[in-house]
PDB file of C-alpha atoms in Angstrom:
ATOM      1  CA  GLN A 199     -17.866  -3.634   7.472  1.00 71.00           C
ATOM      2  CA  VAL A 200     -14.756  -3.780   5.316  1.00 72.00           C
ATOM      3  CA  GLN A 201     -11.546  -4.679   7.080  1.00 85.00           C
ATOM      4  CA  PHE A 202      -7.946  -4.498   5.938  1.00 92.00           C
ATOM      5  CA  VAL A 203      -5.080  -6.573   7.342  1.00 94.00           C
ATOM      6  CA  GLU A 204      -1.643  -5.482   6.223  1.00 97.00           C
ATOM      7  CA  SER A 205       1.499  -7.612   6.575  1.00 98.00           C
ATOM      8  CA  GLY A 206       5.001  -8.065   5.224  1.00 98.00           C
ATOM      9  CA  GLY A 207       6.793  -5.110   6.749  1.00 98.00           C
ATOM     10  CA  GLY A 208      10.110  -5.247   8.530  1.00 98.00           C
ATOM     11  CA  LEU A 209      13.612  -3.868   8.825  1.00 98.00           C
ATOM     12  CA  VAL A 210      15.606  -3.728   5.603  1.00 98.00           C
ATOM     13  CA  GLN A 211      18.848  -2.093   4.520  1.00 98.00           C
ATOM     14  CA  PRO A 212      18.879   0.688   1.941  1.00 98.00           C
ATOM     15  CA  GLY A 213      18.648  -0.812  -1.522  1.00 98.00           C
ATOM     16  CA  GLY A 214      16.737  -3.824  -0.245  1.00 98.00           C
ATOM     17  CA  SER A 215      13.281  -5.127  -1.102  1.00 98.00           C
ATOM     18  CA  LEU A 216      10.065  -6.023   0.659  1.00 98.00           C
ATOM     19  CA  ARG A 217       6.678  -7.273  -0.467  1.00 98.00           C
ATOM     20  CA  LEU A 218       3.650  -6.055   1.427  1.00 98.00           C
ATOM     21  CA  SER A 219       0.303  -7.827   1.427  1.00 98.00           C
ATOM     22  CA  CYS A 220      -3.147  -6.605   2.342  1.00 96.00           C
ATOM     23  CA  ALA A 221      -6.050  -8.974   2.858  1.00 93.00           C
ATOM     24  CA  ALA A 222      -9.392  -7.262   2.461  1.00 88.00           C
ATOM     25  CA  SER A 223     -12.793  -8.455   3.545  1.00 75.00           C
ATOM     26  CA  GLY A 224     -16.088  -7.636   1.961  1.00 60.00           C
ATOM     27  CA  GLN A 225     -17.001  -7.131  -1.667  1.00 75.00           C
ATOM     28  CA  ILE A 226     -14.674  -4.268  -2.447  1.00 77.00           C
ATOM     29  CA  PHE A 227     -12.049  -5.869  -4.631  1.00 74.00           C
ATOM     30  CA  SER A 228     -14.130  -6.284  -7.730  1.00 75.00           C
ATOM     31  CA  ARG A 229     -15.802  -2.887  -7.413  1.00 85.00           C
ATOM     32  CA  TYR A 230     -13.289  -0.315  -6.243  1.00 89.00           C
ATOM     33  CA  ALA A 231      -9.882   1.056  -6.977  1.00 94.00           C
ATOM     34  CA  MET A 232      -7.509   0.038  -4.202  1.00 95.00           C
ATOM     35  CA  ALA A 233      -4.475   1.892  -2.927  1.00 97.00           C
ATOM     36  CA  TRP A 234      -1.478   1.800  -0.662  1.00 98.00           C
ATOM     37  CA  TYR A 235      -0.820   4.691   1.696  1.00 98.00           C
ATOM     38  CA  ARG A 236       1.964   5.401   4.139  1.00 98.00           C
ATOM     39  CA  GLN A 237       2.597   7.592   7.159  1.00 98.00           C
ATOM     40  CA  GLY A 238       6.161   8.399   8.060  1.00 96.00           C
ATOM     41  CA  PRO A 239       7.412   9.668  11.416  1.00 92.00           C
ATOM     42  CA  GLU A 240       5.808  13.024  12.183  1.00 93.00           C
ATOM     43  CA  LYS A 241       4.246  13.150   8.717  1.00 95.00           C
ATOM     44  CA  GLN A 242       0.717  13.036   7.377  1.00 96.00           C
ATOM     45  CA  ARG A 243      -0.565   9.911   5.711  1.00 96.00           C
ATOM     46  CA  GLU A 244       0.028  10.008   1.962  1.00 96.00           C
ATOM     47  CA  TRP A 245      -1.043   7.990  -1.023  1.00 96.00           C
ATOM     48  CA  VAL A 246       1.734   6.055  -2.789  1.00 97.00           C
ATOM     49  CA  ALA A 247       0.127   3.667  -5.302  1.00 98.00           C
ATOM     50  CA  MET A 248      -3.286   2.725  -6.647  1.00 97.00           C
ATOM     51  CA  MET A 249      -4.843   0.169  -8.977  1.00 95.00           C
ATOM     52  CA  ASN A 250      -8.345   0.255 -10.444  1.00 92.00           C
ATOM     53  CA  PRO A 251     -10.476  -2.853 -11.060  1.00 88.00           C
ATOM     54  CA  ALA A 252      -9.317  -2.958 -14.683  1.00 90.00           C
ATOM     55  CA  GLY A 253      -5.721  -3.317 -13.549  1.00 90.00           C
ATOM     56  CA  PHE A 254      -4.507   0.184 -14.308  1.00 93.00           C
ATOM     57  CA  GLY A 255      -1.916   1.333 -11.799  1.00 94.00           C
ATOM     58  CA  ASN A 256      -0.640   4.748 -10.886  1.00 97.00           C
ATOM     59  CA  TYR A 257       2.122   5.845  -8.534  1.00 98.00           C
ATOM     60  CA  ALA A 258       3.290   8.812  -6.549  1.00 97.00           C
ATOM     61  CA  ASP A 259       6.389  10.434  -8.014  1.00 97.00           C
ATOM     62  CA  SER A 260       8.407   9.596  -4.900  1.00 95.00           C
ATOM     63  CA  ILE A 261       8.194   5.839  -5.521  1.00 97.00           C
ATOM     64  CA  LYS A 262       7.651   5.610  -9.263  1.00 96.00           C
ATOM     65  CA  GLY A 263       9.918   3.034 -10.869  1.00 96.00           C
ATOM     66  CA  ARG A 264      10.713   1.359  -7.541  1.00 98.00           C
ATOM     67  CA  PHE A 265       7.350   0.080  -6.277  1.00 98.00           C
ATOM     68  CA  THR A 266       4.797  -2.091  -8.081  1.00 98.00           C
ATOM     69  CA  ILE A 267       1.203  -2.569  -7.023  1.00 97.00           C
ATOM     70  CA  SER A 268      -0.793  -5.681  -7.896  1.00 95.00           C
ATOM     71  CA  ARG A 269      -3.993  -7.381  -6.817  1.00 92.00           C
ATOM     72  CA  ASP A 270      -5.240 -10.973  -6.645  1.00 90.00           C
ATOM     73  CA  TYR A 271      -8.999 -11.087  -7.056  1.00 87.00           C
ATOM     74  CA  ALA A 272      -9.307 -14.745  -6.041  1.00 87.00           C
ATOM     75  CA  LYS A 273      -7.513 -14.076  -2.777  1.00 89.00           C
ATOM     76  CA  THR A 274      -8.906 -10.549  -2.371  1.00 90.00           C
ATOM     77  CA  THR A 275      -5.367  -9.466  -1.605  1.00 93.00           C
ATOM     78  CA  LEU A 276      -3.485  -6.341  -2.601  1.00 95.00           C
ATOM     79  CA  TYR A 277       0.303  -6.373  -2.899  1.00 97.00           C
ATOM     80  CA  LEU A 278       3.072  -3.797  -2.993  1.00 98.00           C
ATOM     81  CA  GLN A 279       6.467  -4.911  -4.234  1.00 98.00           C
ATOM     82  CA  MET A 280       9.031  -2.420  -2.991  1.00 98.00           C
ATOM     83  CA  ASN A 281      12.522  -2.399  -4.484  1.00 98.00           C
ATOM     84  CA  SER A 282      15.502  -0.080  -4.092  1.00 98.00           C
ATOM     85  CA  LEU A 283      14.221   1.024  -0.719  1.00 98.00           C
ATOM     86  CA  LYS A 284      15.467   4.287   0.751  1.00 98.00           C
ATOM     87  CA  PRO A 285      15.526   5.552   4.345  1.00 97.00           C
ATOM     88  CA  GLU A 286      12.797   8.038   3.426  1.00 96.00           C
ATOM     89  CA  ASP A 287      10.493   5.103   2.651  1.00 98.00           C
ATOM     90  CA  THR A 288      10.388   4.364   6.386  1.00 98.00           C
ATOM     91  CA  ALA A 289       6.729   4.523   7.380  1.00 98.00           C
ATOM     92  CA  VAL A 290       3.692   2.560   8.436  1.00 98.00           C
ATOM     93  CA  TYR A 291       2.029   1.302   5.268  1.00 98.00           C
ATOM     94  CA  TYR A 292      -1.727   0.894   4.932  1.00 98.00           C
ATOM     95  CA  CYS A 293      -4.090  -0.275   2.238  1.00 96.00           C
ATOM     96  CA  ASN A 294      -7.601   1.018   1.623  1.00 95.00           C
ATOM     97  CA  THR A 295      -9.908   2.067  -1.144  1.00 94.00           C
ATOM     98  CA  PHE A 296      -8.532   4.834  -3.347  1.00 95.00           C
ATOM     99  CA  GLU A 297     -11.669   6.952  -3.034  1.00 93.00           C
ATOM    100  CA  SER A 298     -13.205   7.693   0.345  1.00 89.00           C
ATOM    101  CA  PRO A 299     -10.860   5.496   2.419  1.00 92.00           C
ATOM    102  CA  GLN A 300     -12.205   4.502   5.812  1.00 88.00           C
ATOM    103  CA  ASN A 301     -11.956   1.776   8.466  1.00 89.00           C
ATOM    104  CA  TRP A 302      -8.164   1.885   8.480  1.00 93.00           C
ATOM    105  CA  GLY A 303      -6.298  -1.256   9.525  1.00 93.00           C
ATOM    106  CA  GLN A 304      -3.275  -1.424  11.828  1.00 95.00           C
ATOM    107  CA  GLY A 305      -0.817  -1.061   8.992  1.00 97.00           C
ATOM    108  CA  THR A 306       2.600  -2.687   8.687  1.00 98.00           C
ATOM    109  CA  GLN A 307       5.838  -0.992   9.715  1.00 98.00           C
ATOM    110  CA  VAL A 308       8.605  -0.650   7.146  1.00 98.00           C
ATOM    111  CA  THR A 309      11.960   0.555   8.414  1.00 98.00           C
ATOM    112  CA  VAL A 310      14.808   1.204   5.995  1.00 98.00           C
ATOM    113  CA  SER A 311      18.068   1.619   7.843  1.00 97.00           C
ATOM    114  CA  SER A 312      21.641   0.418   7.816  1.00 95.00           C
TER     115      SER A 312
END
């Protein structure tokens, strides 16, 4: 069973930066597109960034130009570099496969506030 362990969240002021990490178990990294998702207060979970096994990345319009997704195959770890953070980025962030996500981890809380 694939498991995801997200880390790196915290409290940051508007305009600040954070780097999230997601350690994944199993054989998924070399086979599947991976993605970051987030769920803000009283909102549905939404996709924010994805990267396929070839290294092609794509981003939701709301974070384009501010966030960068990357993956380390040797460490089977997915990253999300978040810059120029805004209060509306406050959410619990999760990683999972881009297609048919399942077995959600606990996520990591990101709070952007002054």
